XYZ file of C-alpha atoms in Angstrom:
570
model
C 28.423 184.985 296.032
C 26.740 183.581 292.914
C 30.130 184.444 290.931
C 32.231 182.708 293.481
C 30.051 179.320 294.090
C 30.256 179.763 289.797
C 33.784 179.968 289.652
C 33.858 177.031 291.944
C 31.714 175.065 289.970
C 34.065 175.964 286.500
C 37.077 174.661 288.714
C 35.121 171.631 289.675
C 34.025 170.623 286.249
C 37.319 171.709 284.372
C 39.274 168.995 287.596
C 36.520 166.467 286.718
C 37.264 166.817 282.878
C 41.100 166.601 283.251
C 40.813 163.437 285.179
C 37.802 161.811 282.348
C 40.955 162.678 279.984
C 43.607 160.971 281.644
C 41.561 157.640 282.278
C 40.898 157.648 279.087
C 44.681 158.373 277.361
C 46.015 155.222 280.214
C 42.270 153.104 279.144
C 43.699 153.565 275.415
C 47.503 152.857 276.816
C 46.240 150.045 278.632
C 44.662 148.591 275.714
C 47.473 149.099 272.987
C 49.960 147.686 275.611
C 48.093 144.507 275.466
C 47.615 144.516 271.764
C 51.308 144.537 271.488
C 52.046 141.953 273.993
C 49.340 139.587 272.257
C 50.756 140.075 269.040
C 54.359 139.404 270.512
C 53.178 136.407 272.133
C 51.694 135.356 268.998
C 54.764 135.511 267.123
C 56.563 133.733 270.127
C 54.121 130.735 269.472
C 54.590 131.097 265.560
C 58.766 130.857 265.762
C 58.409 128.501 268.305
C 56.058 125.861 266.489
C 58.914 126.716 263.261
C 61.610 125.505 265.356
C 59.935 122.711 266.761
C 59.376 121.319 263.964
C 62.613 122.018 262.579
C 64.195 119.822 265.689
C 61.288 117.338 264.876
C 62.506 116.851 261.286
C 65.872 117.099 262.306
C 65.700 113.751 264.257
C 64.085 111.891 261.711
C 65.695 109.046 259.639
C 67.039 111.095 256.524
C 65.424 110.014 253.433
C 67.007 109.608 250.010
C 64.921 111.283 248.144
C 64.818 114.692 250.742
C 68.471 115.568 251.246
C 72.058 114.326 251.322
C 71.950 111.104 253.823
C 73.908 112.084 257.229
C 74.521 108.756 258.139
C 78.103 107.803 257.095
C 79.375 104.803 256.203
C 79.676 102.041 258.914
C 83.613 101.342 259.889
C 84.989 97.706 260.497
C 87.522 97.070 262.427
C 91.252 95.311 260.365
C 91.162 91.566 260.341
C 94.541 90.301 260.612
C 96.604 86.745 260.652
C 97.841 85.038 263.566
C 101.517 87.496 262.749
C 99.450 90.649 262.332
C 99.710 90.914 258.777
C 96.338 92.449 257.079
C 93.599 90.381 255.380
C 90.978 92.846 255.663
C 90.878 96.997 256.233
C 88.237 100.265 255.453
C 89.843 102.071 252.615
C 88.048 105.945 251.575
C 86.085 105.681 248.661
C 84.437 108.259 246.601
C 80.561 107.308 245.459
C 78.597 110.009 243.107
C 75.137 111.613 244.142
C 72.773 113.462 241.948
C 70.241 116.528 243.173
C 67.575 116.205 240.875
C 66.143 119.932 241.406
C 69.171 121.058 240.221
C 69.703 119.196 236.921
C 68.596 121.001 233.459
C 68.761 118.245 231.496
C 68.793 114.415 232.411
C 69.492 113.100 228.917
C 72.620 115.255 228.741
C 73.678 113.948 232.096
C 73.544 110.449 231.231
C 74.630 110.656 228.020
C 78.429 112.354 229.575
C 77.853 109.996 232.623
C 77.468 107.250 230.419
C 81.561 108.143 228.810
C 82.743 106.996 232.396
C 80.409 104.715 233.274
C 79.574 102.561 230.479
C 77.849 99.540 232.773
C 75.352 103.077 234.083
C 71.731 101.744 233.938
C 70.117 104.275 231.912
C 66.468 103.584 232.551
C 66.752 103.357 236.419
C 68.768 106.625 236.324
C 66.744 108.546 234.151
C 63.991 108.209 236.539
C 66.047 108.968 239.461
C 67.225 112.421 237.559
C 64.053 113.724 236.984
C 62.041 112.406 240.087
C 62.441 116.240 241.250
C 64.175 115.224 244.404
C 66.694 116.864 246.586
C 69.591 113.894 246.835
C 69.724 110.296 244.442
C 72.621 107.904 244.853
C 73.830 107.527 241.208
C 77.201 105.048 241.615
C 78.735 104.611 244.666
C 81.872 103.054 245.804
C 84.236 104.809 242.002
C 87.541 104.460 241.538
C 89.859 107.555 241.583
C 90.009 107.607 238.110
C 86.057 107.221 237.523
C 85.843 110.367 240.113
C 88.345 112.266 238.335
C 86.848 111.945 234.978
C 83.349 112.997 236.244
C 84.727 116.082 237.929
C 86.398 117.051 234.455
C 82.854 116.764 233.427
C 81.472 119.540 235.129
C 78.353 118.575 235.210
C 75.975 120.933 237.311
C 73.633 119.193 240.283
C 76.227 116.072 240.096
C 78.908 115.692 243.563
C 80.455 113.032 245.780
C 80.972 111.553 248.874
C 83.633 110.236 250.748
C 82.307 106.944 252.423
C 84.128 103.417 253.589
C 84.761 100.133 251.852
C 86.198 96.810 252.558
C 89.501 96.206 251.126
C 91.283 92.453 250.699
C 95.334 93.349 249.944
C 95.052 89.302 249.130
C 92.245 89.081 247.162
C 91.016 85.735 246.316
C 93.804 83.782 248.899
C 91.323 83.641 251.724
C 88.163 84.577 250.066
C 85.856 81.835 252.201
C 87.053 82.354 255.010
C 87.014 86.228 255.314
C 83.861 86.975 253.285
C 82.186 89.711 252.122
C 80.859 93.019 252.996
C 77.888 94.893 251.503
C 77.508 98.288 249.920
C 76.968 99.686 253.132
C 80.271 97.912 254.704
C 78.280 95.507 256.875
C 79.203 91.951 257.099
C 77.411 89.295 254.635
C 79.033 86.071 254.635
C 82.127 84.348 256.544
C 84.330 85.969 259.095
C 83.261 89.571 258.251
C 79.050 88.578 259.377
C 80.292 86.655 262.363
C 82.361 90.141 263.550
C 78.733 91.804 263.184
C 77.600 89.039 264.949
C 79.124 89.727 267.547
C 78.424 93.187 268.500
C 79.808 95.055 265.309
C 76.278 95.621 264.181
C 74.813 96.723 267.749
C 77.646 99.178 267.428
C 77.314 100.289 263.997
C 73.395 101.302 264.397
C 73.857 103.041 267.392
C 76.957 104.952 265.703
C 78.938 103.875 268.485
C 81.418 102.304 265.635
C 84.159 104.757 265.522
C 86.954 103.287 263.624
C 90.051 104.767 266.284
C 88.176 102.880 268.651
C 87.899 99.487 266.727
C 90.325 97.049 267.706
C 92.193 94.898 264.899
C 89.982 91.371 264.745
C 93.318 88.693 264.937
C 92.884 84.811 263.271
C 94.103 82.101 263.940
C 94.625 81.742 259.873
C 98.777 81.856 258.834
C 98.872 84.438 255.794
C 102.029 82.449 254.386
C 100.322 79.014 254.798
C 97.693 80.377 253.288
C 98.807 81.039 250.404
C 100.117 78.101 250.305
C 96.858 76.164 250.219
C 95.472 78.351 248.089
C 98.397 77.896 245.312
C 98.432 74.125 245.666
C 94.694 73.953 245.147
C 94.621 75.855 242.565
C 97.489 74.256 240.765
C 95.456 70.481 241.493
C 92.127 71.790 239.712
C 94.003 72.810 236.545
C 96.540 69.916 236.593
C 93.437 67.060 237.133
C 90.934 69.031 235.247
C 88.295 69.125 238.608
C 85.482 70.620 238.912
C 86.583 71.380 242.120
C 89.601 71.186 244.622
C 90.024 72.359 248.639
C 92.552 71.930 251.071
C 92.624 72.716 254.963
C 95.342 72.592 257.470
C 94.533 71.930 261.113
C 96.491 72.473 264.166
C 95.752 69.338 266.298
C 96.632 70.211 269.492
C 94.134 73.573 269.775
C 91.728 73.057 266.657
C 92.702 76.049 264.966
C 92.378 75.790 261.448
C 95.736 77.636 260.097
C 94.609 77.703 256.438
C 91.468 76.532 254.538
C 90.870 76.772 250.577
C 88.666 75.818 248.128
C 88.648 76.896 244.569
C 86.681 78.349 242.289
C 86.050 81.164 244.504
C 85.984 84.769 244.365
C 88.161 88.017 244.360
C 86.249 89.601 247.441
C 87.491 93.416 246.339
C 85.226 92.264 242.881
C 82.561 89.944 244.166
C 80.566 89.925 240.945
C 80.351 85.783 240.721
C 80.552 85.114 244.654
C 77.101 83.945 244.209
C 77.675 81.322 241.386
C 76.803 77.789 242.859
C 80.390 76.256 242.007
C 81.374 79.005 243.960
C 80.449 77.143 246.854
C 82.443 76.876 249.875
C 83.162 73.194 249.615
C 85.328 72.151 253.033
C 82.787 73.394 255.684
C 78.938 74.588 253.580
C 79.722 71.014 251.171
C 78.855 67.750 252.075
C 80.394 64.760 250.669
C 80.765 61.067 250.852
C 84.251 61.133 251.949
C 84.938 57.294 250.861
C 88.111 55.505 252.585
C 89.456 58.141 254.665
C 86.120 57.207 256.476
C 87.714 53.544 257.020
C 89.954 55.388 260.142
C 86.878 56.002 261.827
C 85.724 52.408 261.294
C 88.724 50.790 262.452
C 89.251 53.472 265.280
C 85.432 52.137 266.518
C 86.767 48.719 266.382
C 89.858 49.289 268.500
C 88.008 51.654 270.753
C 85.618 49.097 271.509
C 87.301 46.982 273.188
C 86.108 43.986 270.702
C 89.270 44.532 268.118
C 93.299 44.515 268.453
C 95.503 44.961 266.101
C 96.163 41.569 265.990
C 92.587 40.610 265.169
C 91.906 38.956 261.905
C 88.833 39.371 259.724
C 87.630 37.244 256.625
C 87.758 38.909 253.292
C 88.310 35.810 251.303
C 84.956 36.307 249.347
C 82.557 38.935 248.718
C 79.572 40.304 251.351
C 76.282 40.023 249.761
C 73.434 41.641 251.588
C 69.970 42.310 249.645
C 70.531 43.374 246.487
C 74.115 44.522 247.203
C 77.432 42.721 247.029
C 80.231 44.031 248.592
C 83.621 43.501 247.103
C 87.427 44.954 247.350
C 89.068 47.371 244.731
C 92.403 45.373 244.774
C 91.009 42.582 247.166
C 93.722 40.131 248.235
C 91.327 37.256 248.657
C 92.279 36.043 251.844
C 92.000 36.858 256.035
C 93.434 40.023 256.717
C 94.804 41.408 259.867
C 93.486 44.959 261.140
C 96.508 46.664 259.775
C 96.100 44.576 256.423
C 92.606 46.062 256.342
C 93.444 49.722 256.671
C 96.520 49.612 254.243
C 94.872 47.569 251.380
C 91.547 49.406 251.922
C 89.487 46.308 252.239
C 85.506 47.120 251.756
C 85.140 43.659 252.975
C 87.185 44.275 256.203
C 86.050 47.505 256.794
C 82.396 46.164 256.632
C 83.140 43.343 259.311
C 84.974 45.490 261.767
C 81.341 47.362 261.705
C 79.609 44.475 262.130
C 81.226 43.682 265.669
C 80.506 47.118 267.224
C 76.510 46.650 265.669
C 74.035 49.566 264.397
C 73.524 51.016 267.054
C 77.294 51.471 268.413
C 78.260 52.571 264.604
C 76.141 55.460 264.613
C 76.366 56.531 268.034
C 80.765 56.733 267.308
C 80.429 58.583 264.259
C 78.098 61.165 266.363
C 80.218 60.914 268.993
C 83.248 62.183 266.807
C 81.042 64.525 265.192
C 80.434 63.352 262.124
C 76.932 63.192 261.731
C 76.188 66.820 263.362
C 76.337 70.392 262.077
C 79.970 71.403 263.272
C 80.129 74.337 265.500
C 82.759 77.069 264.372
C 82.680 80.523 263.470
C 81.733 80.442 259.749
C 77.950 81.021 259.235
C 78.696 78.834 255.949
C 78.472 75.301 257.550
C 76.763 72.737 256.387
C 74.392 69.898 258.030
C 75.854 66.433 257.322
C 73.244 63.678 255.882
C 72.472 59.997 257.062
C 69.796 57.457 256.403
C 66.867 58.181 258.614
C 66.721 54.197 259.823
C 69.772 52.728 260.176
C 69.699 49.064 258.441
C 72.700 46.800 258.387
C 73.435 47.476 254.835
C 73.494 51.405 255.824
C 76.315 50.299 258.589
C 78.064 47.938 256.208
C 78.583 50.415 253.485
C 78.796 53.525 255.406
C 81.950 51.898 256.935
C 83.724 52.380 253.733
C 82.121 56.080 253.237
C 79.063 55.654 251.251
C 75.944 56.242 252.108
C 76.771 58.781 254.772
C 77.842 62.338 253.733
C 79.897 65.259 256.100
C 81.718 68.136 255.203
C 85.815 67.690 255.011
C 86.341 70.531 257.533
C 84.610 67.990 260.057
C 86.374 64.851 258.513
C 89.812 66.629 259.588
C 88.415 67.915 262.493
C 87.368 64.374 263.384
C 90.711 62.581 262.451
C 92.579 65.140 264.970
C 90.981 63.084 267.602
C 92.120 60.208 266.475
C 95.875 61.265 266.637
C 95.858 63.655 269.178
C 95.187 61.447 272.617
C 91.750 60.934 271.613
C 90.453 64.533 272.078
C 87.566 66.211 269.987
C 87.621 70.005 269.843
C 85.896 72.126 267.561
C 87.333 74.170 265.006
C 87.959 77.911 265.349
C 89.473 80.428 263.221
C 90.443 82.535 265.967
C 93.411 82.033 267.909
C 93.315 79.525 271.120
C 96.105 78.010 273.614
C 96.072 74.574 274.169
C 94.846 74.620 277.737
C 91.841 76.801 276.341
C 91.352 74.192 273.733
C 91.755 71.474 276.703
C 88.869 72.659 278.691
C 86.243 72.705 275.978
C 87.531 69.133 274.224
C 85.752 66.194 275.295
C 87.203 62.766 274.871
C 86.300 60.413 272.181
C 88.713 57.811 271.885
C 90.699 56.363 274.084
C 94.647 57.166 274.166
C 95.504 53.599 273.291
C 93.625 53.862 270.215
C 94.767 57.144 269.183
C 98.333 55.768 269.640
C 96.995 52.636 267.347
C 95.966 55.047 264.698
C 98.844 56.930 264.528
C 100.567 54.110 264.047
C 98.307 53.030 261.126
C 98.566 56.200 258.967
C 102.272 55.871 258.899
C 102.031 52.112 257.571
C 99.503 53.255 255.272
C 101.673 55.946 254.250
C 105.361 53.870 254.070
C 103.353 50.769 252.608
C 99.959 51.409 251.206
C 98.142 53.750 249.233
C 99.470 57.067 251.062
C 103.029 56.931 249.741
C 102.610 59.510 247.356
C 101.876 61.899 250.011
C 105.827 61.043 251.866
C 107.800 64.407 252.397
C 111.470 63.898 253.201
C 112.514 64.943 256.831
C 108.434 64.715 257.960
C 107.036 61.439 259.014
C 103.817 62.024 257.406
C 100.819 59.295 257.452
C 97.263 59.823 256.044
C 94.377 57.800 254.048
C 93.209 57.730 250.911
C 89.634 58.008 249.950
C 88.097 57.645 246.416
C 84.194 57.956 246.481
C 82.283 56.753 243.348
C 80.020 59.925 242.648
C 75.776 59.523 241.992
C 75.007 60.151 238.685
C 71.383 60.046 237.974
C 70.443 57.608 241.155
C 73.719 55.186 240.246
C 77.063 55.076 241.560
C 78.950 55.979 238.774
C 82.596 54.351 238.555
C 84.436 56.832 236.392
C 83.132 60.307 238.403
C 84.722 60.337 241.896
C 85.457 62.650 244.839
C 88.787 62.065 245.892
C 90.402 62.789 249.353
C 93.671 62.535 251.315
C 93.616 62.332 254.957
C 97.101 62.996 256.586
C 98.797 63.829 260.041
C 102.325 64.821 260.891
C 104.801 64.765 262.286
C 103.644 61.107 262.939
C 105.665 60.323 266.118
C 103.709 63.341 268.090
C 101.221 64.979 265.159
C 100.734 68.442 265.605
C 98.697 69.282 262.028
C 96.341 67.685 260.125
C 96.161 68.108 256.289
C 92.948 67.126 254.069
C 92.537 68.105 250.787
C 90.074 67.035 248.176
C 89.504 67.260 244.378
C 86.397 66.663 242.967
C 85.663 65.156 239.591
C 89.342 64.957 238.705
C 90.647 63.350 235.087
C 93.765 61.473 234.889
C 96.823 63.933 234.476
C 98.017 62.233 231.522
C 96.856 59.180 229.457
C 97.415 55.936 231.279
C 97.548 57.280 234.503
C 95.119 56.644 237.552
C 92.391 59.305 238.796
C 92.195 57.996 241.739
C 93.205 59.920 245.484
C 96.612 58.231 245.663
C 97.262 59.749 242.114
C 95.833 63.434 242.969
C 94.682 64.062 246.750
C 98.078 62.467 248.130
C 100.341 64.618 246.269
C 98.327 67.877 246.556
C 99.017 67.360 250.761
C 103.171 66.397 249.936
C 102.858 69.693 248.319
C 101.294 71.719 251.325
C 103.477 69.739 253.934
C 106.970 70.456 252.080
C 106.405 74.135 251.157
C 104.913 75.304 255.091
C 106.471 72.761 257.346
C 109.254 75.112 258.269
C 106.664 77.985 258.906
C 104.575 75.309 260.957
C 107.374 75.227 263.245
C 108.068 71.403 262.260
C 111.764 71.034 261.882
C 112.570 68.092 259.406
C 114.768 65.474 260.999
C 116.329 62.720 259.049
C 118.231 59.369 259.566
C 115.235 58.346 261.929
C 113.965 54.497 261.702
C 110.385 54.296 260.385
C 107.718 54.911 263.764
C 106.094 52.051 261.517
C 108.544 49.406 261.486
C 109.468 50.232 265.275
C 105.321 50.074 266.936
C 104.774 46.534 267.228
C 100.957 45.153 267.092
C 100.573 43.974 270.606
């Protein structure tokens, strides 16, 4: 019995120590099972804090100094003429980097660096070359054959990259107007900042700017007028030794300027002087006292008033003497003149009484009302704010009705005179392309139709009889104004410095352009010979009139009695 309840008992205990054994081999199981999960997740948490990161960094702003910049160059979309030809496209460029980690020796590199690019600024790129970081710009925007050479360098930590800039195919023809771009192909200056202006740049930092997707910007500018302007100009401030000379051709009828010049300017593929203060923009960011071309707006006041007819008569038998001024004719005739006597001699004297019936206050409010006093409105940033005395006296209306004392830019001088031919309607100036009927429902009228018929006929007289017959064209019934400013020098009028200025319109019988020009500081061509606008201004306009007439659309007709001779004064 004993043996059996004993062999029982070994059964029992030998049970109870097979199952203490297996809870202990699935305890320890239990327990490295976890271990290996914990480590696993702790791995999990390691990679995935790595790869956060990783996306964190990834969406940051590249730096230069950690990497090669992602961001590529912004595209532009082609500016193009009123035909479609091009005045502005991207082109590829190739610009140079440096890794700095990667370059052995700095001196060497700038030394053979220096072989292709002698203007390299050794200092600046020294520093850059051994600042120990991963990308540096070195030279961007090279030519092919700059790129070239520095391949056949083989210079180790040196590469490039393929990035946009702004090409001009016409260089300095329409510098002003188109502009500039900077290193990083974003508009600056003229046309190319108002384009960013106008969405480009919203586009461009959102990388929204793809060029397929970029639609050609079109002008209103004529490439072949253009050049045209440009030529003449350019021509005048040699031939008259100027300081300065401009030119702008206005459609009349829409206010679209077809060409506009001013020289010195700029190649904009090579803007290295664009800066340079006689570099200045002088038809719309200059402002001038335009001298007797403003006389058109002081007789057109007089007419429009209601006050003064062509058949009015006004004494200019002896000087005006208010203060400590006396007022007195260039080539006075010393006796009453009629209104049209007074425009085509250029009477001070005349000019200064037809003021004197509309008064201060009506002076000033028709030169603001033709826009002459205000900061024109157009697409160029580059505009200018015209000046005027801050009380207006009667000597300030007296002489500012012969153009001094008052200063505007010439854009706004031409833009002004269009009113005064075309029906009286003021528009603003664009350099984008607009129909009449578009240009109709944002013109306001200024004058009335009666006058502007009254003025048209008074810059043909002036142009058959008076002091605009150098600016005649055969086949074009041209008329215009002169305008010959006596400069400041040194708080005096000075009588040998002038800005001169032709004011002109044509076809005459139903004007479609307008043509200023200007030249500033101008010497007599030859010894003998006058300086003044009739002498330099005039001709510069017969110039621009006879050479783009035909691709105007203004057919020449001949055999036609003078519009002048024909308009009678009632």
């Amino acid at each position: 019995m004993m043996k059996l309840w004993r062999k029982r008992l070994s059964k029992a205990e030998a049970s109870t120590a097979s199952i203490v054994v297996d809870g202990a081999r699935k305890a320890t199981g239990g327990r490295t099972k976890n271990r290996v999960v914990m480590t696993m997740a702790v791995f999990f948490g390691i990679y995935a804090t790595i790869a956060g990161r990783l996306v964190y960094l990834g969406m940051l702003e590249p730096d230069e100094g950690s990497g090669p910049v992602s961001r590529v160059t912004a595209s532009r979309p082609d500016i193009v003429d009123r035909n479609g030809e091009v005045l502005a496209t991207d082109i590829k460029t190739a610009s140079l980097f440096a890794e700095p980690r990667r370059i052995v020796d700095a001196d060497e590199v700038i030394e053979k660096l220096s072989t292709v690019l002698p203007d390299i600024e050794v200092e600046q790129t020294y520093k850059k070359l051994k600042s120990g970081a991963g990308f540096v710009w070195i030279k961007r925007q090279l030519t092919p054959r700059q790129q070239s050479d520095i391949m056949a360098l083989g210079l180790p930590g040196i590469g490039f990259r393929t990035e946009k800039r702004r090409f001009y195919p016409g260089g300095p023809t329409a510098s002003h107007i188109l502009g500039l771009t900077n290193i990083d192909n974003q508009g600056i200056a003229g046309m190319e900042k108002y384009i960013d202006d106008q969405g480009l740049a919203d586009l461009q930092a959102s990388g929204l700017a793809v060029a397929k997707d970029l639609k050609p910007v079109r002008l209103s500018i004529d490439l072949r007028v253009q050049h045209i302007v440009r030529d003449e100009v350019a021509s005048a401030l040699e031939k008259y030794h100027a300081i300065a000379a401009g030119a702008v051709v206005l459609n009349v009828k829409t206010g679209e300027v077809l060409a506009m010049a001013s020289v010195p300017d700029f190649d904009p593929n090579n803007p290295y002087n664009a800066l340079d203060k006689d570099r200045l923009n002088r038809m719309s960011a200059g402002v001038y006292e335009m001298g007797s071309t403003i006389k058109s707006f002081t007789t057109a006041m007089a007419l429009d008033s209601g006050k003064v007819t062509l058949n009015s008569t006004f004494d200019a038998t002896r000087p005006i003497t208010i203060g400590r001024q006396t007022i007195r004719d260039f080539h006075g005739k010393g006796r009453v003149l009629t209104v049209p006597e007074v425009f085509i001699y250029s009477s001070n004297i005349g000019s200064a009484r037809e003021a004197d019936v509309v008064g201060i206050e009506g002076h000033r409010e028709f030169l603001k009302r033709v826009g002459l006093l205000d900061r024109m409105q157009t697409e160029l940033p580059e505009v200018a704010r015209p000046t005027e005395p801050k009380v207006w006296k009667k000597v300030h209306s007296i002489t500012i009705s012969f153009g001094h004392g008052m200063s505007t830019t010439p854009l706004q001088t031409a833009v002004g005179a269009a009113a005064l031919v075309n029906g009286g309607y003021l528009m603003n100036p664009t350099f984008l392309p607009r129909t009449q009927e578009e240009a109709m429902d944002a013109a306001r009228q200024v004058v009335s139709a009666k006058t502007s018929q009254d003025m048209r006929y008074l810059y043909l007289l002036n142009a058959e009889k008076g002091s605009g017959r150098r600016a005649a064209v055969p086949g074009y019934r041209v008329g215009g104004k002169t305008g010959t400013a006596e400069k400041v020098v040194n708080g005096r009028y000075a009588n040998n410095v002038r800005f001169n200025a032709f004011l002109a319109a044509f076809p005459m019988d139903d004007p479609q352009y307008v043509v200023l020009s200007i030249v500033d500081e101008p010497k007599p061509e030859k010894p003998g010979t006058g300086a003044t606008a009739g002498f330099n201004a005039a001709p510069i306009v017969s110039n621009i009139i006879r050479r783009s007439a035909s691709f105007l659309g203004v057919k020449p007709e001949f055999g036609h009695e003078s519009t002048a001779t024909l308009v009678s004064y009632d």
